[in-house]
Amino acid sequence: MDFKEIRELLKDQPKYRLEQAEKSLFQGLINNWQEAIGLPLNIRKKLDEEFPIEISAETFVSKDKNTIKTLIALEDGLKVEAVLMRHEDTRNTICVSSQVGCPMACSFCATGRMGFKRNLEIWEILEQILFFARYLKKVNEKITNVVFMGMGEPFMNYKNVMTAIKILNDKNGFNLGARHISISTVGVVEGIERLENEELQINLAISLHAPDNKTRSEIMPANKNYPIEKILKAVDKYIKKTNRRVMFEYLMLKGVNDSDEHAKELIGLMKKPLYFVNLIAYNPTGIYDPSPASRIKKFKEILENAGITVTQRQEFGQDIEGACGQLATKN
Ligand code: SAH
């Protein structure tokens, strides 16, 4: 099922019907078309038959109840994961997938190790968001942020990801501000170049994870095609064009990329306006150990003392394997 089908289905209807249907779906957050009471019965029936919107999912809730993971069953039997993170402030961030599996094969990442299955369709991306929007509606809350940091490499599914984002952002669609939407990439340069030409103020994050090509290639095979200097050149062009901040994600892997020397080398790369570093505590998935908190603190200080802006990612949902990089279906 593809989202375009809904347009196709309603093409003989007056134009406002499509708008009505989309509004019921994305703003009314109906669970099935029968609930779209503004639409005539025959249209509801047709939509229910041809474009069902029930979502079949299994959910897992962390002990502290702040992380909820969902495993959504797709039409072809594959499954995809998305995670809701309820921050202490009022933010509700959802981390969505762009592919089933991932072709990037990063050695520290559970999804990377499961290999690549296929790209997600537009509807399959939207469905992850709708699932949590419906979930939060029951407690009178809303999704405030969407990050493409689940399974997959979003820039390897550029068109569907961008179309889903446009529907998310559209005022007849989900109506979520572009500034509340982020894409994270291993550094697919073609994607960065395309993004700078979109009229959309979404956030860009780069998974850097190492300050030199040797270390980076060891943990991220994609570095062979997209080495650090190539990525930074594309990012500089992107910043020049958009004047937007860019986040560099840096996963702290014990004994791999977390020494004082690594921090000093990173300073050399990051000393530019609108760059900032986001340090990520590693969620162990097998072969590496996370850097101890004291090491992360020291690493952070070295960067900060050199005038680099550094943030640290809040940890979520380890107990339900619902954290970044732990999304991989076990079947
Ligand atoms: N393919 C994209 C988006 C998906 S991964 C990318 O690489 O950016 C989202 C983020 O989670 C990336 O920064 C990724 O490196 C990080 N990540 C992967 N495995 C992780 C793990 N086990 N613990 C913490 N972060 C992880």
GROMACS .gro file of C-alpha atoms and ligand atoms in nm:
model
  357
    1MET     CA    1   0.000   0.000   0.000
    2ASP     CA    2   0.133   0.338  -0.094
    3PHE     CA    3   0.017   0.674   0.029
    4LYS     CA    4  -0.043   0.797  -0.327
    5GLU     CA    5  -0.328   0.546  -0.346
    6ILE     CA    6  -0.543   0.757  -0.119
    7ARG     CA    7  -0.529   1.037  -0.380
    8GLU     CA    8  -0.602   0.787  -0.656
    9LEU     CA    9  -0.901   0.650  -0.465
   10LEU     CA   10  -1.057   0.990  -0.416
   11LYS     CA   11  -0.979   1.134  -0.755
   12ASP     CA   12  -1.344   1.136  -0.871
   13GLN     CA   13  -1.455   1.313  -0.555
   14PRO     CA   14  -1.467   1.688  -0.500
   15LYS     CA   15  -1.123   1.814  -0.395
   16TYR     CA   16  -1.222   1.896  -0.038
   17ARG     CA   17  -1.290   1.527   0.027
   18LEU     CA   18  -0.922   1.446   0.005
   19GLU     CA   19  -0.842   1.728   0.242
   20GLN     CA   20  -1.112   1.602   0.478
   21ALA     CA   21  -0.975   1.248   0.463
   22GLU     CA   22  -0.617   1.362   0.527
   23LYS     CA   23  -0.723   1.584   0.814
   24SER     CA   24  -0.917   1.301   0.977
   25LEU     CA   25  -0.617   1.074   0.939
   26PHE     CA   26  -0.340   1.307   1.056
   27GLN     CA   27  -0.519   1.548   1.286
   28GLY     CA   28  -0.833   1.363   1.395
   29LEU     CA   29  -0.606   1.060   1.445
   30ILE     CA   30  -0.884   0.819   1.359
   31ASN     CA   31  -0.812   0.449   1.408
   32ASN     CA   32  -1.014   0.338   1.105
   33TRP     CA   33  -1.210   0.516   0.835
   34GLN     CA   34  -1.545   0.450   1.001
   35GLU     CA   35  -1.442   0.710   1.257
   36ALA     CA   36  -1.409   0.976   0.987
   37ILE     CA   37  -1.767   1.087   1.044
   38GLY     CA   38  -1.738   1.388   0.812
   39LEU     CA   39  -1.702   1.157   0.512
   40PRO     CA   40  -1.999   0.989   0.339
   41LEU     CA   41  -2.047   0.624   0.432
   42ASN     CA   42  -1.967   0.486   0.088
   43ILE     CA   43  -1.632   0.668   0.083
   44ARG     CA   44  -1.547   0.548   0.431
   45LYS     CA   45  -1.624   0.195   0.323
   46LYS     CA   46  -1.415   0.224   0.010
   47LEU     CA   47  -1.122   0.368   0.204
   48ASP     CA   48  -1.147   0.097   0.470
   49GLU     CA   49  -1.134  -0.168   0.199
   50GLU     CA   50  -0.864  -0.019  -0.020
   51PHE     CA   51  -0.656   0.184   0.221
   52PRO     CA   52  -0.689   0.035   0.568
   53ILE     CA   53  -0.525   0.243   0.841
   54GLU     CA   54  -0.535   0.004   1.134
   55ILE     CA   55  -0.183  -0.053   1.257
   56SER     CA   56  -0.079  -0.395   1.370
   57ALA     CA   57   0.189  -0.359   1.633
   58GLU     CA   58   0.346  -0.504   1.944
   59THR     CA   59   0.456  -0.258   2.212
   60PHE     CA   60   0.715  -0.270   2.487
   61VAL     CA   61   0.728  -0.021   2.773
   62SER     CA   62   1.043   0.046   2.979
   63LYS     CA   63   1.034   0.015   3.358
   64ASP     CA   64   1.048   0.389   3.406
   65LYS     CA   65   0.768   0.419   3.145
   66ASN     CA   66   0.959   0.689   2.958
   67THR     CA   67   1.042   0.476   2.658
   68ILE     CA   68   0.791   0.290   2.448
   69LYS     CA   69   0.901   0.077   2.159
   70THR     CA   70   0.672  -0.050   1.889
   71LEU     CA   71   0.727  -0.329   1.644
   72ILE     CA   72   0.499  -0.272   1.347
   73ALA     CA   73   0.408  -0.558   1.114
   74LEU     CA   74   0.429  -0.456   0.748
   75GLU     CA   75   0.216  -0.596   0.467
   76ASP     CA   76   0.486  -0.836   0.347
   77GLY     CA   77   0.546  -0.980   0.694
   78LEU     CA   78   0.863  -0.783   0.768
   79LYS     CA   79   0.870  -0.575   1.082
   80VAL     CA   80   0.991  -0.229   1.159
   81GLU     CA   81   1.064  -0.056   1.488
   82ALA     CA   82   1.001   0.293   1.617
   83VAL     CA   83   1.052   0.438   1.964
   84LEU     CA   84   0.879   0.707   2.166
   85MET     CA   85   1.093   0.890   2.421
   86ARG     CA   86   0.908   1.092   2.678
   87HIS     CA   87   1.144   1.359   2.807
   88GLU     CA   88   1.124   1.508   3.153
   89ASP     CA   89   1.021   1.839   3.004
   90THR     CA   90   0.716   1.831   2.780
   91ARG     CA   91   0.885   1.686   2.474
   92ASN     CA   92   0.775   1.360   2.318
   93THR     CA   93   1.032   1.255   2.061
   94ILE     CA   94   0.983   0.967   1.827
   95CYS     CA   95   1.266   0.791   1.659
   96VAL     CA   96   1.155   0.646   1.326
   97SER     CA   97   1.301   0.401   1.078
   98SER     CA   98   1.353   0.466   0.709
   99GLN     CA   99   1.445   0.114   0.600
  100VAL     CA  100   1.404  -0.244   0.719
  101GLY     CA  101   1.759  -0.329   0.817
  102CYS     CA  102   2.040  -0.110   0.687
  103PRO     CA  103   2.304  -0.140   0.413
  104MET     CA  104   2.561   0.075   0.597
  105ALA     CA  105   2.689  -0.212   0.816
  106CYS     CA  106   2.838  -0.003   1.100
  107SER     CA  107   3.008  -0.255   1.327
  108PHE     CA  108   2.869  -0.112   1.652
  109CYS     CA  109   2.507  -0.102   1.536
  110ALA     CA  110   2.257  -0.383   1.581
  111THR     CA  111   2.060  -0.282   1.271
  112GLY     CA  112   2.380  -0.259   1.069
  113ARG     CA  113   2.464  -0.614   1.162
  114MET     CA  114   2.127  -0.754   1.056
  115GLY     CA  115   2.186  -0.646   0.696
  116PHE     CA  116   1.954  -0.470   0.454
  117LYS     CA  117   1.605  -0.589   0.366
  118ARG     CA  118   1.431  -0.305   0.183
  119ASN     CA  119   1.332   0.061   0.177
  120LEU     CA  120   1.015   0.166   0.356
  121GLU     CA  121   0.722   0.308   0.161
  122ILE     CA  122   0.590   0.655   0.243
  123TRP     CA  123   0.294   0.512   0.430
  124GLU     CA  124   0.519   0.276   0.627
  125ILE     CA  125   0.714   0.575   0.753
  126LEU     CA  126   0.400   0.772   0.838
  127GLU     CA  127   0.243   0.474   1.010
  128GLN     CA  128   0.518   0.475   1.276
  129ILE     CA  129   0.438   0.835   1.357
  130LEU     CA  130   0.061   0.783   1.351
  131PHE     CA  131   0.095   0.489   1.584
  132PHE     CA  132   0.249   0.707   1.855
  133ALA     CA  133   0.028   1.006   1.780
  134ARG     CA  134  -0.276   0.784   1.848
  135TYR     CA  135  -0.106   0.642   2.156
  136LEU     CA  136  -0.034   0.986   2.301
  137LYS     CA  137  -0.378   1.118   2.216
  138LYS     CA  138  -0.519   0.888   2.483
  139VAL     CA  139  -0.327   1.081   2.749
  140ASN     CA  140  -0.390   1.416   2.586
  141GLU     CA  141  -0.037   1.461   2.461
  142LYS     CA  142   0.129   1.514   2.128
  143ILE     CA  143   0.441   1.424   1.940
  144THR     CA  144   0.673   1.723   1.953
  145ASN     CA  145   0.979   1.594   1.767
  146VAL     CA  146   1.053   1.334   1.501
  147VAL     CA  147   1.405   1.206   1.441
  148PHE     CA  148   1.511   0.970   1.161
  149MET     CA  149   1.747   0.778   1.384
  150GLY     CA  150   1.583   0.438   1.384
  151MET     CA  151   1.665   0.154   1.148
  152GLY     CA  152   1.819   0.240   0.814
  153GLU     CA  153   1.998   0.516   0.631
  154PRO     CA  154   1.741   0.787   0.548
  155PHE     CA  155   1.941   0.929   0.257
  156MET     CA  156   1.940   0.587   0.089
  157ASN     CA  157   1.560   0.621   0.078
  158TYR     CA  158   1.562   0.992   0.007
  159LYS     CA  159   1.242   1.034  -0.192
  160ASN     CA  160   1.011   0.844   0.042
  161VAL     CA  161   1.165   1.000   0.353
  162MET     CA  162   1.129   1.348   0.211
  163THR     CA  163   0.771   1.292   0.095
  164ALA     CA  164   0.681   1.160   0.440
  165ILE     CA  165   0.845   1.467   0.596
  166LYS     CA  166   0.648   1.698   0.370
  167ILE     CA  167   0.323   1.532   0.477
  168LEU     CA  168   0.432   1.558   0.841
  169ASN     CA  169   0.504   1.924   0.793
  170ASP     CA  170   0.198   2.012   0.582
  171LYS     CA  171  -0.071   2.210   0.756
  172ASN     CA  172  -0.338   1.976   0.617
  173GLY     CA  173  -0.121   1.684   0.716
  174PHE     CA  174   0.037   1.634   1.051
  175ASN     CA  175   0.129   2.000   1.088
  176LEU     CA  176   0.458   1.943   1.272
  177GLY     CA  177   0.712   2.225   1.237
  178ALA     CA  178   1.012   2.143   1.016
  179ARG     CA  179   1.246   2.259   1.291
  180HIS     CA  180   1.116   1.971   1.500
  181ILE     CA  181   1.221   1.712   1.244
  182SER     CA  182   1.577   1.575   1.218
  183ILE     CA  183   1.756   1.346   0.976
  184SER     CA  184   2.066   1.157   1.082
  185THR     CA  185   2.302   1.019   0.817
  186VAL     CA  186   2.632   0.832   0.803
  187GLY     CA  187   2.729   1.113   0.567
  188VAL     CA  188   2.575   1.026   0.233
  189VAL     CA  189   2.704   1.329   0.045
  190GLU     CA  190   2.443   1.317  -0.233
  191GLY     CA  191   2.171   1.337   0.032
  192ILE     CA  192   2.330   1.639   0.202
  193GLU     CA  193   2.352   1.810  -0.138
  194ARG     CA  194   1.987   1.740  -0.214
  195LEU     CA  195   1.868   1.851   0.127
  196GLU     CA  196   2.021   2.198   0.096
  197ASN     CA  197   1.792   2.261  -0.201
  198GLU     CA  198   1.470   2.165  -0.022
  199GLU     CA  199   1.264   2.453   0.105
  200LEU     CA  200   1.242   2.288   0.443
  201GLN     CA  201   1.409   2.392   0.766
  202ILE     CA  202   1.468   2.044   0.900
  203ASN     CA  203   1.773   1.955   1.110
  204LEU     CA  204   2.071   1.765   0.979
  205ALA     CA  205   2.283   1.534   1.196
  206ILE     CA  206   2.597   1.354   1.085
  207SER     CA  207   2.713   1.031   1.247
  208LEU     CA  208   3.083   1.111   1.267
  209HIS     CA  209   3.198   0.885   1.551
  210ALA     CA  210   3.572   0.927   1.479
  211PRO     CA  211   3.808   1.215   1.401
  212ASP     CA  212   4.028   1.029   1.150
  213ASN     CA  213   3.953   0.812   0.848
  214LYS     CA  214   4.143   0.511   0.977
  215THR     CA  215   3.938   0.477   1.295
  216ARG     CA  216   3.617   0.571   1.117
  217SER     CA  217   3.667   0.312   0.842
  218GLU     CA  218   3.719   0.044   1.104
  219ILE     CA  219   3.379   0.103   1.260
  220MET     CA  220   3.190   0.246   0.960
  221PRO     CA  221   3.252   0.076   0.623
  222ALA     CA  222   3.063   0.362   0.453
  223ASN     CA  223   3.364   0.580   0.529
  224LYS     CA  224   3.534   0.440   0.220
  225ASN     CA  225   3.277   0.610  -0.003
  226TYR     CA  226   3.214   0.900   0.231
  227PRO     CA  227   3.539   0.990   0.407
  228ILE     CA  228   3.548   1.271   0.662
  229GLU     CA  229   3.688   1.544   0.435
  230LYS     CA  230   3.421   1.478   0.169
  231ILE     CA  231   3.142   1.492   0.426
  232LEU     CA  232   3.269   1.813   0.585
  233LYS     CA  233   3.299   1.977   0.246
  234ALA     CA  234   2.934   1.894   0.174
  235VAL     CA  235   2.831   2.012   0.522
  236ASP     CA  236   3.013   2.344   0.475
  237LYS     CA  237   2.829   2.398   0.149
  238TYR     CA  238   2.501   2.307   0.318
  239ILE     CA  239   2.565   2.557   0.598
  240LYS     CA  240   2.662   2.830   0.354
  241LYS     CA  241   2.337   2.778   0.168
  242THR     CA  242   2.100   2.726   0.462
  243ASN     CA  243   2.272   2.899   0.754
  244ARG     CA  244   2.152   2.614   0.975
  245ARG     CA  245   2.334   2.440   1.259
  246VAL     CA  246   2.462   2.089   1.199
  247MET     CA  247   2.496   1.827   1.469
  248PHE     CA  248   2.788   1.585   1.468
  249GLU     CA  249   2.704   1.269   1.657
  250TYR     CA  250   2.992   1.103   1.837
  251LEU     CA  251   2.940   0.762   1.991
  252MET     CA  252   3.171   0.696   2.286
  253LEU     CA  253   3.329   0.352   2.237
  254LYS     CA  254   3.572   0.244   2.506
  255GLY     CA  255   3.930   0.224   2.379
  256VAL     CA  256   3.823   0.284   2.019
  257ASN     CA  257   3.758   0.656   1.974
  258ASP     CA  258   3.748   0.804   2.324
  259SER     CA  259   4.108   0.906   2.411
  260ASP     CA  260   4.234   1.259   2.483
  261GLU     CA  261   4.414   1.242   2.147
  262HIS     CA  262   4.088   1.165   1.968
  263ALA     CA  263   3.926   1.461   2.141
  264LYS     CA  264   4.211   1.691   2.036
  265GLU     CA  265   4.190   1.572   1.678
  266LEU     CA  266   3.815   1.627   1.683
  267ILE     CA  267   3.869   1.989   1.790
  268GLY     CA  268   4.060   2.046   1.467
  269LEU     CA  269   3.757   1.936   1.264
  270MET     CA  270   3.482   2.096   1.470
  271LYS     CA  271   3.614   2.449   1.513
  272LYS     CA  272   3.366   2.606   1.274
  273PRO     CA  273   3.060   2.823   1.321
  274LEU     CA  274   2.728   2.635   1.337
  275TYR     CA  275   2.897   2.301   1.405
  276PHE     CA  276   2.819   2.127   1.731
  277VAL     CA  277   2.902   1.788   1.881
  278ASN     CA  278   2.652   1.552   2.042
  279LEU     CA  279   2.820   1.288   2.258
  280ILE     CA  280   2.631   0.960   2.273
  281ALA     CA  281   2.668   0.696   2.542
  282TYR     CA  282   2.694   0.361   2.367
  283ASN     CA  283   2.415   0.105   2.413
  284PRO     CA  284   2.611  -0.218   2.406
  285THR     CA  285   2.496  -0.459   2.138
  286GLY     CA  286   2.778  -0.709   2.144
  287ILE     CA  287   3.128  -0.625   2.036
  288TYR     CA  288   3.219  -0.293   2.201
  289ASP     CA  289   3.204  -0.154   2.552
  290PRO     CA  290   3.066   0.187   2.635
  291SER     CA  291   3.314   0.448   2.756
  292PRO     CA  292   3.287   0.501   3.133
  293ALA     CA  293   3.103   0.817   3.242
  294SER     CA  294   3.430   0.967   3.372
  295ARG     CA  295   3.589   0.927   3.027
  296ILE     CA  296   3.292   1.092   2.857
  297LYS     CA  297   3.314   1.379   3.103
  298LYS     CA  298   3.686   1.432   3.035
  299PHE     CA  299   3.635   1.407   2.658
  300LYS     CA  300   3.360   1.664   2.679
  301GLU     CA  301   3.575   1.902   2.886
  302ILE     CA  302   3.860   1.890   2.634
  303LEU     CA  303   3.620   1.989   2.357
  304GLU     CA  304   3.451   2.258   2.563
  305ASN     CA  305   3.780   2.411   2.672
  306ALA     CA  306   3.860   2.456   2.305
  307GLY     CA  307   3.536   2.646   2.254
  308ILE     CA  308   3.337   2.368   2.086
  309THR     CA  309   2.965   2.346   2.165
  310VAL     CA  310   2.895   2.001   2.307
  311THR     CA  311   2.567   1.842   2.404
  312GLN     CA  312   2.510   1.499   2.551
  313ARG     CA  313   2.230   1.268   2.447
  314GLN     CA  314   1.993   1.158   2.720
  315GLU     CA  315   1.979   0.781   2.758
  316PHE     CA  316   1.654   0.596   2.705
  317GLY     CA  317   1.502   0.253   2.724
  318GLN     CA  318   1.803   0.021   2.754
  319ASP     CA  319   1.591  -0.237   2.933
  320ILE     CA  320   1.362  -0.285   2.634
  321GLU     CA  321   1.641  -0.262   2.375
  322GLY     CA  322   1.464   0.046   2.263
  323ALA     CA  323   1.764   0.273   2.238
  324CYS     CA  324   1.942   0.404   1.933
  325GLY     CA  325   2.124   0.134   1.744
  326GLN     CA  326   1.944  -0.140   1.930
  327LEU     CA  327   1.657  -0.149   1.690
  328ALA     CA  328   1.678  -0.480   1.512
  329THR     CA  329   1.405  -0.732   1.485
  330LYS     CA  330   1.508  -1.068   1.616
  331ASN     CA  331   1.342  -1.292   1.362
  332SAH     N1  332   2.185   0.563   0.939
  332SAH     C1  333   2.168   0.687   1.009
  332SAH     C2  334   2.051   0.687   1.107
  332SAH     C3  335   2.029   0.569   1.196
  332SAH     S1  336   2.130   0.544   1.336
  332SAH     C4  337   2.296   0.725   1.079
  332SAH     O1  338   2.389   0.646   1.079
  332SAH     O2  339   2.307   0.837   1.128
  332SAH     C5  340   2.102   0.680   1.443
  332SAH     C6  341   2.219   0.707   1.536
  332SAH     O3  342   2.233   0.604   1.636
  332SAH     C7  343   2.352   0.712   1.463
  332SAH     O4  344   2.430   0.818   1.509
  332SAH     C8  345   2.413   0.580   1.502
  332SAH     O5  346   2.550   0.580   1.482
  332SAH     C9  347   2.370   0.567   1.645
  332SAH     N2  348   2.387   0.433   1.701
  332SAH    C10  349   2.396   0.317   1.633
  332SAH     N3  350   2.412   0.214   1.719
  332SAH    C11  351   2.413   0.266   1.843
  332SAH    C12  352   2.424   0.210   1.974
  332SAH     N4  353   2.436   0.080   1.991
  332SAH     N5  354   2.422   0.295   2.078
  332SAH    C13  355   2.405   0.428   2.060
  332SAH     N6  356   2.391   0.485   1.940
  332SAH    C14  357   2.396   0.407   1.832
   0.00000   0.00000   0.00000
